[in-house]
mmCIF file of C-alpha atoms in Angstrom:
data_model
loop_
_atom_site.group_PDB
_atom_site.id
_atom_site.type_symbol
_atom_site.label_atom_id
_atom_site.label_comp_id
_atom_site.label_asym_id
_atom_site.label_seq_id
_atom_site.Cartn_x
_atom_site.Cartn_y
_atom_site.Cartn_z
ATOM 1 C CA MET A 7 -0.013 -0.022 -0.080
ATOM 2 C CA LYS A 8 1.437 3.365 -1.064
ATOM 3 C CA ASN A 9 0.744 6.537 1.059
ATOM 4 C CA HIS A 10 0.626 10.001 -0.477
ATOM 5 C CA GLY A 11 1.200 13.296 1.379
ATOM 6 C CA VAL A 12 -0.743 16.608 0.892
ATOM 7 C CA THR A 13 0.684 18.688 -1.885
ATOM 8 C CA LEU A 14 1.272 22.425 -1.469
ATOM 9 C CA ILE A 15 -1.494 23.308 -3.897
ATOM 10 C CA GLU A 16 -4.009 21.203 -1.956
ATOM 11 C CA LEU A 17 -2.858 22.885 1.256
ATOM 12 C CA MET A 18 -3.315 26.370 -0.211
ATOM 13 C CA ILE A 19 -6.818 25.434 -1.517
ATOM 14 C CA THR A 20 -7.796 24.225 1.954
ATOM 15 C CA MET A 21 -6.456 27.397 3.566
ATOM 16 C CA ALA A 22 -8.305 29.548 1.047
ATOM 17 C CA ILE A 23 -11.497 27.770 1.699
ATOM 18 C CA SER A 24 -11.078 28.108 5.426
ATOM 19 C CA ILE A 25 -10.321 31.767 5.169
ATOM 20 C CA ILE A 26 -13.530 32.296 3.049
ATOM 21 C CA VAL A 27 -15.671 30.492 5.631
ATOM 22 C CA LEU A 28 -14.112 32.399 8.527
ATOM 23 C CA MET A 29 -14.643 35.699 6.663
ATOM 24 C CA ALA A 30 -18.287 34.752 6.055
ATOM 25 C CA LEU A 31 -18.721 33.824 9.801
ATOM 26 C CA PHE A 32 -17.045 37.082 10.908
ATOM 27 C CA GLU A 33 -19.283 39.186 8.583
ATOM 28 C CA SER A 34 -22.376 37.381 10.055
ATOM 29 C CA PHE A 35 -21.046 38.099 13.506
ATOM 30 C CA LEU A 36 -20.618 41.810 12.735
ATOM 31 C CA LEU A 37 -24.195 41.981 11.435
ATOM 32 C CA VAL A 38 -25.444 40.249 14.600
ATOM 33 C CA LEU A 39 -23.359 42.558 16.793
ATOM 34 C CA LYS A 40 -24.654 45.682 15.006
ATOM 35 C CA SER A 41 -28.254 44.551 15.364
ATOM 36 C CA TYR A 42 -27.654 43.722 19.044
ATOM 37 C CA LYS A 43 -26.270 47.151 19.738
ATOM 38 C CA GLN A 44 -29.253 48.800 17.887
ATOM 39 C CA GLN A 45 -31.706 46.763 19.857
ATOM 40 C CA THR A 46 -29.883 47.520 23.113
ATOM 41 C CA LYS A 47 -30.015 51.224 22.488
ATOM 42 C CA ILE A 48 -33.750 51.019 21.602
ATOM 43 C CA ALA A 49 -34.441 49.067 24.873
ATOM 44 C CA GLU A 50 -32.326 51.509 26.835
ATOM 45 C CA ALA A 51 -34.209 54.556 25.415
ATOM 46 C CA ASN A 52 -37.551 52.931 26.100
ATOM 47 C CA ILE A 53 -36.588 52.124 29.660
ATOM 48 C CA GLU A 54 -35.340 55.697 30.232
ATOM 49 C CA LYS A 55 -38.514 57.056 28.741
ATOM 50 C CA LEU A 56 -40.686 54.927 31.006
ATOM 51 C CA ALA A 57 -38.554 55.903 34.066
ATOM 52 C CA GLY A 58 -38.703 59.593 33.201
ATOM 53 C CA LEU A 59 -42.405 59.625 32.732
ATOM 54 C CA GLU A 60 -42.910 57.626 35.890
ATOM 55 C CA ILE A 61 -41.009 60.291 37.825
ATOM 56 C CA LEU A 62 -43.100 62.971 36.305
ATOM 57 C CA ARG A 63 -46.325 61.059 37.006
ATOM 58 C CA LYS A 64 -45.264 60.552 40.704
ATOM 59 C CA ASP A 65 -44.441 64.186 41.184
ATOM 60 C CA ILE A 66 -47.863 65.253 39.703
ATOM 61 C CA GLU A 67 -49.682 62.617 41.779
ATOM 62 C CA MET A 68 -48.095 63.766 45.002
ATOM 63 C CA ALA A 69 -48.523 67.496 44.282
ATOM 64 C CA GLY A 70 -49.709 69.418 47.392
ATOM 65 C CA PHE A 71 -48.858 66.532 49.748
ATOM 66 C CA GLY A 72 -47.638 68.112 53.154
ATOM 67 C CA LEU A 73 -48.247 71.703 52.126
ATOM 68 C CA PRO A 74 -49.635 74.195 54.733
ATOM 69 C CA TRP A 75 -52.771 76.195 53.882
ATOM 70 C CA ASP A 76 -52.125 78.790 56.606
ATOM 71 C CA LEU A 77 -48.531 80.022 57.428
ATOM 72 C CA ASN A 78 -49.567 81.417 60.752
ATOM 73 C CA GLY A 79 -47.318 84.421 60.359
ATOM 74 C CA ASN A 80 -44.241 82.452 59.307
ATOM 75 C CA THR A 81 -42.235 83.540 56.287
ATOM 76 C CA TYR A 82 -39.826 81.658 54.154
ATOM 77 C CA ASN A 83 -37.501 81.881 51.057
ATOM 78 C CA GLU A 84 -37.990 79.900 47.878
ATOM 79 C CA ALA A 85 -36.133 79.678 44.549
ATOM 80 C CA ALA A 86 -33.215 82.048 44.022
ATOM 81 C CA SER A 87 -32.889 84.329 41.037
ATOM 82 C CA ASP A 88 -31.161 82.905 37.919
ATOM 83 C CA SER A 89 -31.210 85.057 34.778
ATOM 84 C CA SER A 90 -30.181 82.022 32.525
ATOM 85 C CA TYR A 91 -33.690 80.864 32.593
ATOM 86 C CA THR A 92 -36.839 82.510 31.197
ATOM 87 C CA PRO A 93 -39.045 82.909 33.167
ATOM 88 C CA ASN A 94 -36.661 83.402 36.110
ATOM 89 C CA PRO A 95 -37.137 80.612 38.729
ATOM 90 C CA ALA A 96 -37.591 83.366 41.283
ATOM 91 C CA SER A 97 -40.404 85.029 39.381
ATOM 92 C CA ALA A 98 -43.670 85.567 41.258
ATOM 93 C CA ILE A 99 -45.288 83.320 38.652
ATOM 94 C CA PHE A 100 -43.586 80.426 40.415
ATOM 95 C CA ASN A 101 -42.493 81.733 43.915
ATOM 96 C CA ASP A 102 -45.058 82.061 46.711
ATOM 97 C CA ALA A 103 -42.462 83.375 49.249
ATOM 98 C CA PRO A 104 -42.153 85.079 51.496
ATOM 99 C CA SER A 105 -45.581 84.997 53.132
ATOM 100 C CA ASN A 106 -48.071 83.306 50.762
ATOM 101 C CA PRO A 107 -49.117 79.675 51.360
ATOM 102 C CA PRO A 108 -47.449 77.534 48.596
ATOM 103 C CA ARG A 109 -49.488 76.345 45.644
ATOM 104 C CA ALA A 110 -49.335 72.747 44.560
ATOM 105 C CA PHE A 111 -48.889 73.743 40.823
ATOM 106 C CA ALA A 112 -47.527 76.712 38.940
ATOM 107 C CA PHE A 113 -46.815 77.064 35.227
ATOM 108 C CA SER A 114 -45.845 79.515 32.550
ATOM 109 C CA ASN A 115 -44.593 79.663 28.988
ATOM 110 C CA ASN A 116 -40.909 78.695 28.498
ATOM 111 C CA GLY A 117 -38.935 81.551 26.999
ATOM 112 C CA ASN A 118 -35.942 79.286 26.395
ATOM 113 C CA THR A 119 -37.567 77.217 23.648
ATOM 114 C CA ASN A 120 -37.971 79.914 21.033
ATOM 115 C CA ALA A 121 -40.941 79.493 18.748
ATOM 116 C CA ASN A 122 -42.037 76.141 20.307
ATOM 117 C CA ASN A 123 -43.779 78.100 23.099
ATOM 118 C CA SER A 124 -43.568 75.172 25.534
ATOM 119 C CA ASP A 125 -44.320 75.390 29.184
ATOM 120 C CA VAL A 126 -42.586 75.246 32.525
ATOM 121 C CA LEU A 127 -44.357 73.235 35.242
ATOM 122 C CA VAL A 128 -43.615 73.752 38.971
ATOM 123 C CA ILE A 129 -44.766 71.127 41.485
ATOM 124 C CA LYS A 130 -44.570 71.686 45.198
ATOM 125 C CA SER A 131 -44.965 69.066 47.963
ATOM 126 C CA SER A 132 -43.021 67.770 50.954
ATOM 127 C CA ILE A 133 -42.009 64.664 48.950
ATOM 128 C CA ALA A 134 -40.744 66.174 45.705
ATOM 129 C CA LYS A 135 -37.058 65.392 46.415
ATOM 130 C CA ILE A 136 -35.559 62.257 44.870
ATOM 131 C CA GLY A 137 -32.818 60.555 46.887
ATOM 132 C CA ASN A 138 -33.678 62.169 50.118
ATOM 133 C CA ALA A 139 -35.054 59.713 52.616
ATOM 134 C CA VAL A 140 -36.212 62.515 54.980
ATOM 135 C CA ALA A 141 -38.659 63.693 52.309
ATOM 136 C CA ARG A 142 -40.321 60.257 52.302
ATOM 137 C CA LYS A 143 -41.095 60.486 55.947
ATOM 138 C CA TRP A 144 -44.401 61.565 57.417
ATOM 139 C CA GLY A 145 -46.534 60.940 60.530
ATOM 140 C CA TYR A 146 -48.011 62.823 63.438
ATOM 141 C CA ALA A 147 -46.763 64.229 66.696
ATOM 142 C CA TYR A 148 -48.845 64.081 69.865
ATOM 143 C CA TYR A 149 -48.430 65.270 73.436
ATOM 144 C CA ASP A 150 -48.226 62.502 76.074
ATOM 145 C CA ALA A 151 -49.583 63.982 79.233
ATOM 146 C CA SER A 152 -48.442 61.061 81.338
ATOM 147 C CA SER A 153 -44.750 61.760 80.460
ATOM 148 C CA SER A 154 -45.109 65.488 79.647
ATOM 149 C CA LYS A 155 -43.354 64.891 76.381
ATOM 150 C CA TRP A 156 -44.026 65.199 72.672
ATOM 151 C CA LYS A 157 -43.856 61.909 70.804
ATOM 152 C CA ILE A 158 -43.783 61.197 67.061
ATOM 153 C CA LYS A 159 -45.463 58.329 65.355
ATOM 154 C CA SER A 160 -44.124 57.614 61.935
ATOM 155 C CA LEU A 161 -46.565 56.527 59.191
ATOM 156 C CA ALA A 162 -43.768 55.861 56.601
ATOM 157 C CA ILE A 163 -41.358 52.918 56.359
ATOM 158 C CA GLU A 164 -38.564 54.841 58.120
ATOM 159 C CA ASP A 165 -38.764 56.690 61.400
ATOM 160 C CA PHE A 166 -37.742 60.292 61.970
ATOM 161 C CA GLN A 167 -34.150 60.530 63.184
ATOM 162 C CA SER A 168 -32.102 63.131 64.964
ATOM 163 C CA GLY A 169 -31.069 65.792 62.493
ATOM 164 C CA ASP A 170 -34.228 65.461 60.287
ATOM 165 C CA TYR A 171 -35.923 68.682 59.440
ATOM 166 C CA TYR A 172 -39.616 68.626 58.996
ATOM 167 C CA ILE A 173 -42.768 70.815 59.353
ATOM 168 C CA ALA A 174 -45.617 70.436 61.783
ATOM 169 C CA LEU A 175 -49.190 71.310 60.831
ATOM 170 C CA THR A 176 -52.237 71.382 62.989
ATOM 171 C CA SER A 177 -54.482 68.435 62.244
ATOM 172 C CA ASP A 178 -57.548 70.661 61.598
ATOM 173 C CA THR A 179 -58.727 71.678 58.108
ATOM 174 C CA ASN A 180 -56.687 74.834 58.342
ATOM 175 C CA ARG A 181 -53.419 72.836 58.027
ATOM 176 C CA ARG A 182 -51.708 75.704 59.957
ATOM 177 C CA LEU A 183 -47.965 75.770 59.803
ATOM 178 C CA GLN A 184 -46.469 75.755 63.288
ATOM 179 C CA GLY A 185 -42.865 76.144 62.281
ATOM 180 C CA TYR A 186 -39.700 74.208 61.351
ATOM 181 C CA PHE A 187 -38.449 71.591 63.889
ATOM 182 C CA ASN A 188 -35.254 69.702 64.109
ATOM 183 C CA SER A 189 -36.025 66.132 65.138
ATOM 184 C CA LEU A 190 -37.879 66.739 68.383
ATOM 185 C CA PHE A 191 -40.464 69.252 69.330
ATOM 186 C CA PRO A 192 -39.139 72.140 71.571
ATOM 187 C CA SER A 193 -40.291 72.475 75.023
ATOM 188 C CA LEU A 194 -43.402 74.341 74.237
ATOM 189 C CA GLY A 195 -45.609 72.497 76.604
ATOM 190 C CA GLY A 196 -48.931 70.956 75.542
ATOM 191 C CA ALA A 197 -52.189 69.275 76.582
ATOM 192 C CA SER A 198 -53.496 65.812 76.187
ATOM 193 C CA GLY A 199 -55.115 65.608 72.747
ATOM 194 C CA ASP A 200 -52.802 67.978 71.058
ATOM 195 C CA VAL A 201 -51.821 66.535 67.668
ATOM 196 C CA TYR A 202 -49.768 67.767 64.761
ATOM 197 C CA LEU A 203 -49.172 66.308 61.301
ATOM 198 C CA THR A 204 -45.456 66.030 60.452
ATOM 199 C CA PHE A 205 -43.884 65.925 57.035
ATOM 200 C CA GLY A 206 -40.170 65.421 56.400
ATOM 201 C CA ILE A 207 -38.409 68.047 54.344
ATOM 202 C CA ASN A 208 -34.657 67.788 54.407
ATOM 203 C CA THR A 209 -31.582 66.561 56.225
ATOM 204 C CA SER A 210 -30.294 70.135 57.021
ATOM 205 C CA THR A 211 -31.622 73.673 57.449
ATOM 206 C CA SER A 212 -34.469 74.327 55.029
ATOM 207 C CA ARG A 213 -35.191 77.655 53.256
ATOM 208 C CA MET A 214 -38.786 76.677 52.560
ATOM 209 C CA PRO A 215 -41.295 74.429 54.420
ATOM 210 C CA PHE A 216 -41.725 72.138 51.365
ATOM 211 C CA ASN A 217 -39.832 70.767 48.432
ATOM 212 C CA ARG A 218 -40.166 72.060 44.857
ATOM 213 C CA VAL A 219 -39.375 70.566 41.430
ATOM 214 C CA ASP A 220 -39.455 72.349 38.050
ATOM 215 C CA TYR A 221 -39.979 70.615 34.617
ATOM 216 C CA TYR A 222 -38.986 72.385 31.481
ATOM 217 C CA LEU A 223 -37.394 71.873 28.025
ATOM 218 C CA ARG A 224 -33.822 72.998 27.330
ATOM 219 C CA GLN A 225 -31.201 72.317 24.636
ATOM 220 C CA PRO A 226 -28.084 70.661 26.134
ATOM 221 C CA SER A 227 -24.720 71.913 25.036
ATOM 222 C CA ILE A 228 -24.099 68.534 23.336
ATOM 223 C CA PRO A 229 -27.489 67.184 22.156
ATOM 224 C CA PRO A 230 -27.837 63.365 21.391
ATOM 225 C CA LYS A 231 -26.935 62.569 17.684
ATOM 226 C CA ARG A 232 -30.120 60.553 17.318
ATOM 227 C CA CYS A 233 -32.395 63.558 18.082
ATOM 228 C CA SER A 234 -33.733 66.156 15.688
ATOM 229 C CA PRO A 235 -31.670 69.425 15.678
ATOM 230 C CA ASN A 236 -34.882 71.224 16.703
ATOM 231 C CA SER A 237 -35.657 68.975 19.638
ATOM 232 C CA TYR A 238 -34.940 69.536 23.291
ATOM 233 C CA GLU A 239 -34.401 67.534 26.495
ATOM 234 C CA LEU A 240 -36.941 67.496 29.223
ATOM 235 C CA TYR A 241 -35.258 68.518 32.499
ATOM 236 C CA ARG A 242 -36.320 67.925 36.085
ATOM 237 C CA ALA A 243 -34.810 70.465 38.472
ATOM 238 C CA GLU A 244 -35.131 70.405 42.257
ATOM 239 C CA ILE A 245 -34.751 73.612 44.146
ATOM 240 C CA ASN A 246 -31.840 73.257 46.581
ATOM 241 C CA GLN A 247 -32.883 73.929 50.190
ATOM 242 C CA GLY A 248 -29.397 75.484 50.759
ATOM 243 C CA ASP A 249 -29.024 78.110 48.134
ATOM 244 C CA GLY A 250 -32.311 78.109 46.258
ATOM 245 C CA LYS A 251 -30.738 77.282 42.932
ATOM 246 C CA ARG A 252 -31.890 74.661 40.454
ATOM 247 C CA SER A 253 -30.256 71.216 40.478
ATOM 248 C CA GLU A 254 -31.294 69.926 37.092
ATOM 249 C CA GLN A 255 -31.153 66.482 35.545
ATOM 250 C CA PRO A 256 -32.351 65.483 31.986
ATOM 251 C CA ILE A 257 -35.026 62.763 32.113
ATOM 252 C CA LEU A 258 -36.218 62.559 28.411
ATOM 253 C CA ASP A 259 -34.425 63.037 25.163
ATOM 254 C CA CYS A 260 -35.729 64.308 21.761
ATOM 255 C CA VAL A 261 -38.739 66.160 23.031
ATOM 256 C CA LYS A 262 -40.287 68.611 20.627
ATOM 257 C CA ASP A 263 -42.826 70.287 22.918
ATOM 258 C CA PHE A 264 -44.001 70.267 26.539
ATOM 259 C CA GLN A 265 -47.410 71.616 27.250
ATOM 260 C CA VAL A 266 -49.262 71.824 30.544
ATOM 261 C CA ALA A 267 -53.097 71.495 30.598
ATOM 262 C CA PHE A 268 -55.380 71.432 33.565
ATOM 263 C CA GLY A 269 -58.713 69.758 33.551
ATOM 264 C CA LEU A 270 -61.689 70.248 35.824
ATOM 265 C CA ASP A 271 -63.091 67.153 37.459
#
């Protein structure tokens, strides 16, 4: 029996066929990878859209929560002036400070969106502050005559802690603001049956007895490439309790217009 080896020509043909097959497989892999990236971006955009709309829905749903109806002579500060926005965040269109009870909603045309004539929506509540555990706390304070002390009963998942700033409102229909308190009620005395509603505001000294968030359209310095040149980003801006400035965060891309409409129930 006679054995034959592989000739150079046969080896080259085999290598050429292998290279062609590998190139075809690599091309198929690139197509799959490109499609995967596109689908991933679409899924990511959809998730971001749903998350942004859910945050907006939650802020609207909780508007007015924990707001006083009667300031009882108390005064406060609200948003600070910032001329880079039109209207100015400190405009009387939005600000109720220093002595007016805060409105749950305020809105106006957005002067930063040129001809689109979109709106600015301002929402006020004790809970309109993402990432702040104190703003999610609420409950009631009552005077315990047996111990001659004020006690707080939390109705939220977390209890009030030392250093938490909150407001106390009378439990009658006037929702009268009694002042800002740090953790425990001061030694004001009391009588059995005295009850106050308590709403968490912030972890440090607060300039206003509520939290405020503004929604508006604005063009970022570097807009996403996938968006139309004439589109904007929807921003959510919390008013800082320290300096009154906006702390903004984009929540939706490629937005053409943002209009506010109120319906009567």
